[in-house]
Every structure is written in C-alpha cells, then in structure tokens.
Amino acid sequence: MKLDSMYQDIILDHYRHPHGKGLRDGDAEVHHVNPTCGDEITLRVKLDGEKVVDISYESQGCSISQASASVLNDLVVGQSVDEAMKVQETFLELMQSKGRLEPDEAMEEVLEDAVAFAGVSKYPARVKCALLSWMAWKDATAKALSEAPVPNEEGA
Amino acid sequence: MTQLQGLLDTEAIRKDFPILDRLVHDGKKIVYLDNAATSQKPRQVLDALNEYYERHNANVHRGVHVLAEEATALYEGARDKVAAFINAPSRDEVIFTKNASESLNLVANMLGWADEPYRVDRDTEIVITEMEHHSNIVPWQLLAQRTGAKLKWFGLTDDGRLDISNIDRVITEKTKIVSFVLVSNILGTVNPVEEIVRRAQDVGALVLIDASQAAPHMVLDVQSLGADFVAFTGHKMCGPTGIGVLWGRQELLEDLPPFLGGGEMIETVSMHSSTYAPAPHKFEAGTPPIAQAVGLGAAVDYLSSLGMDSIAAHEHAITEYAVKRLLEVPDLRIIGPGTAEDRGAAISFTLGDIHPHDVGQVLDEQGIAVRVGHHCARPVCLRYGIPATTRASFYLYSTPAEVDALIDGLEHVRNFFG
Ligand SMILES: Cc1ncc(COP(=O)(O)O)c(C=O)c1O
C-alpha cells in the first residue's frame, strides 16, 4: 500500500518515542508555524562555539512533523554547525524531490534515519510538515550565531 | 442498507455529478465529504458555463452587438435568479463579488469610508463572534486598526453554541455593526439570528450575516432574517468558483460609498471627479465574473428544482445519522453540538491523540476526502484547546453508505496508529 511508503516504521517509532523533546536551556529560540495545518514548534539551539550541543523543542502536530523533529535532534546534535547545515541541505533536497529521488548510499550516510522521509516527498501537503522543525532549526541557529558575542583576542 | 426518513433520491441526483464517479487510489470510488470547503458541480452548471463561452461570450453592458446583448441578459438574468432565490425585495440589492470574503470586506470598507450615521471610527464598536471564519474576522481587525474602533465578540459555550448571555454588554449604543455567521463552517452550529438582530436594531447597529454555509443548505430568506447585509459564496452551492454575492438593503446601498473604483461603476467621469452608477453597479467595478454569475444562476435553478426544504431535510437526516455513528467510535470527540438540532452538515471531531493530518491522510488512501486543520477558524481551535480537527461535511448527494464508509475508514485509522 502507498501509505506505507509515507508512514515507514522508523517514522512511526520516532513519532511515538520522540528524541530530545522538551525545552531546555539554549542560545536562541524561535517559534515556527505551518499556517495551512496549524503545526507549531518552539525550538531552541545551544551552541558551544561551532558545535551544536543541544536542540530542544516543544511541538504540536502530525506524526510527520513530530518524527521529523526527533530525527533532527538525533542527526544534528553533536555535529559542527557546518556539518549540520549540510545535513539540513541534503534533507531539504530529498524533501523537494517530489518522490523522484532514490536516495543513494552517499545520501543515506548523511541522512541515516531521515531517508525514511523519502516517501513523504510525494505528498506536497506533507512536505511542509517534515520541514517545519528543520527550518526552525536553521533560523534559530542563524539567530544564535548573529547574537553570539563577537570573539575577541582574549575571549575566543 | 440503512434506511433513513426524508432522504432525496441520491441515486438520480448523483448522475448529475460526473465527478462523484471518479476512481482514486487504484480504483476506489471517491467518497467526497469536503462539501463545506466547496461543493461539486452538477452537469447543468457545467453545461451553462460551456454554453455561455461557446455561444454568448462578450463583455457586458453598453455593447450594441448581439453577443453583448446576450451576455448582458444572461448576467443580469443570473441576478434575477439569485434575487428570487434569497427572496430579495429588489434585484438591485444583489451585488456580485468574487466570493464571500470579498463581500465581507466590501461591507467593512463601505463602513470605514461612510459618512454618519454609518461611519465606523474611534469611539464606535464592531461586534463579531469567536466562531467566525477568518474572512469575517480579519476585515474587521483591519477596520478596527485603521479607524481606532473597538472590536468585540461573543464567546462560545462548551457545547459549541454562541454564548449570548451577555448580549446587552456586547452589543451597546456604541455598536455600529454586528457581523456573524449563520451556520458555522467548523462547528456546524446554526446561530440564533432573531435575538441578535433584535438587540442590534434596538441600539441602531447594522447587521451583516455570513450565510456562506447556509445558502447551499437551507431556505435563505433575507427578508425574514431581518439583517441589513447577507454575504455568501457561489462555489459552496453547486456554482463555480469566482462568484460571490452581497445582498444589502436598498437605502443603505444608495447611501454607502463605493469601495473599488473603475469601469462599470460610474455614471460620468471627468479628470477631477466622478459620479457613480446606482447600486448594484456602484459596487461592481471592472468586468464582472460573467460566466461565473451565469453558472451561479444555473446552480440556483438546480437547487430550486430539488427544493431547499427537501435539501435541508435530506441533510438533517444524514447529519443525525452521522452524529450517532461518529459518537460510537471510541475516543472520538465531536467539536460542536453533539446532536443534529440547530446544526448544519459539517461535523468536526478529534480522534484520541491522532493528529487530524494523519487521520485525513489515512482516510484519503481509502478514497475518503475530508478536510483537516483549523478550517480558517483558528480561534475556535484555541477556544477548545485543540490544534486542529478533522471535518466531514455532507451535501445533497451524500448517502448513508458514505457515512458508513467514513466510520469504517476511522476504524482503519485507529488500527493504523493504534
Ligand atoms: C462561514 C464561511 N465564511 C466565509 C467563507 C469564505 O468563502 P470564500 O473563500 O469563498 O470567500 C467560508 C468558506 O470557506 C465559510 O465557510
């Protein structure tokens, strides 16, 4: 059945047992909504220099948006901001592929569990759900970086 | 087969709606339960559109050639049909717009630019309700922000009705306009027109009724409603998209200023100033949606041939059955009145903690089309502490078997996410 290509077990697992959910200390916070369906997320990032040390979030929404936030937390925490941005871009590429992209090994290596979202990209109405937390994270990270005190000789 | 009293002959009716035979997702017959968003169109309406374009197309008014005369007669003929359909005292009280949203915005802008005694400005108040469609909230927020008027509203009771217990405090001597929905698109509630109109009249406020979810489903008689303006939209009542209606009392339409300027709405124009055509043309700037108006005229003919009373009776029976069956589904909570009394055929619900988006997706896979989200009435979701709902909405071609399909579909949803 076609539905199974969207609701992969990995996605349903993340949905039922989200990783890293809840709001914790962070350097920047954003609130994003998906106006068409009312999915919402409040997301905080905590950076240590160039490293993403935490992504915490409170969210409300469908299985796809919930699972996607959980996968984001899994994949990105512990990475450098640069690496994490690459993951984000790869995920974006997959989600914008309209189901026409068959993830190759290189992509699977970058995206791990997130390749399970390939099936979602066939459903235009749901792509935004999958991207909600990722866009919020990108926004929060930009905010954290721009608000970070400019490193000076002694400080950095 | 379930036997209900008062049903229309849906077997015959469904033959008029070619789209209802559509097969989706590998051969499943579509079960279309998204009628509150837009209705399907009968062949009679599609034929009228086609015939207009194939035989009569021209711009309306002032043309002296045969096509222009035919197009004008058809366009103005549609106005006559709509006027009769809503029992308007005069055809000149029927303004064609692009949809209900434009009709509602038009009134807000008329009042913002009007002279006394209609003018909405600082020290005056606008009254709406918490169950309005965004189209009947945002125009008033804009007007309030631009004029300094105060926006007030009626709240809701726990069972999805309007709370008008404080009506004398909400509608006051300062109120200039009361604008409310006759039938809610999210809760299904049918609101108490008489009490609200009486109070508004007592304080000299105008009344605008959003009849978008009423015109398709019940007898709409603007004279017995007693309001000053009534707005609705063509595409929910078997008509095409791109056509809406604003009915307004003649003396008001004469007094109130135009909003959009352009061709069609003028009498004379010089470089310094213009004078305006009488209503309704004063409010119809530019080339109107001609074919769409003709299509709406055909839709009104279609509805009248079935009889609005019969349509209402049909939908009442279906709604009663649907409410009963839905309440049998474990963990299902209806958001709105839990009975078919004083309620329309749109039924919103939540299903345990399964998100409506997921409910809708799994139903779609079975060929069942419902709407999920906040249905352009987000304040209602906030009021009931839910992010969104799933909404099934029925129409004159809906059958008990389609209600059964929905119930089976929901069982499948529960298993899928269980
Ligand atoms: C109660 C109500 N008011 C207004 C509207 C707006 O109609 P339209 O989008 O055609 O302007 C709708 C339809 O969505 C509605 O249900």
Coordinates of C-alpha atoms in Angstrom, one line a residue, chain A residues 1-4 6-7 12 15-16 35 37 39-40 60-63 123 126 129, chain B residues 25 353-355 357-358 361-362 364-365 372-374 378 387-388 412 416-418:
Chain A
M1 CA 0.0 0.0 0.0
K2 CA 1.2 3.5 -0.9
L3 CA 0.6 4.8 2.7
D4 CA 3.3 2.6 4.0
M6 CA 5.0 7.6 3.9
Y7 CA 4.4 6.1 7.3
L12 CA 6.1 5.9 13.4
Y15 CA 6.6 9.8 16.4
R16 CA 5.7 7.5 19.3
P35 CA -0.3 28.1 8.7
C37 CA -2.4 22.9 9.2
D39 CA 1.5 22.5 13.2
E40 CA 3.7 24.5 15.6
Q60 CA 2.4 20.1 18.3
G61 CA 1.5 18.5 15.1
C62 CA 1.1 15.4 13.0
S63 CA 3.2 12.3 13.0
Y123 CA 2.8 14.3 -0.8
R126 CA 3.0 17.0 3.9
C129 CA 5.2 19.2 8.0
Chain B
H25 CA -6.0 5.4 -5.4
D353 CA -4.5 12.0 20.1
I354 CA -4.1 11.0 16.5
H355 CA -3.4 14.3 14.7
H357 CA -3.4 15.4 9.4
D358 CA -2.7 11.8 9.9
Q361 CA -4.1 11.0 5.1
V362 CA -5.2 7.5 6.0
D364 CA -7.6 9.7 1.7
E365 CA -5.9 6.4 1.0
V372 CA -8.2 18.7 8.3
G373 CA -6.7 21.7 10.0
H374 CA -8.3 24.7 11.6
R378 CA -8.3 29.1 14.3
P387 CA -4.5 22.2 17.4
A388 CA -6.9 21.2 14.6
H412 CA -8.8 1.7 9.9
F416 CA -3.0 2.1 11.8
F417 CA -1.9 4.4 14.6
G418 CA -3.0 2.1 17.4

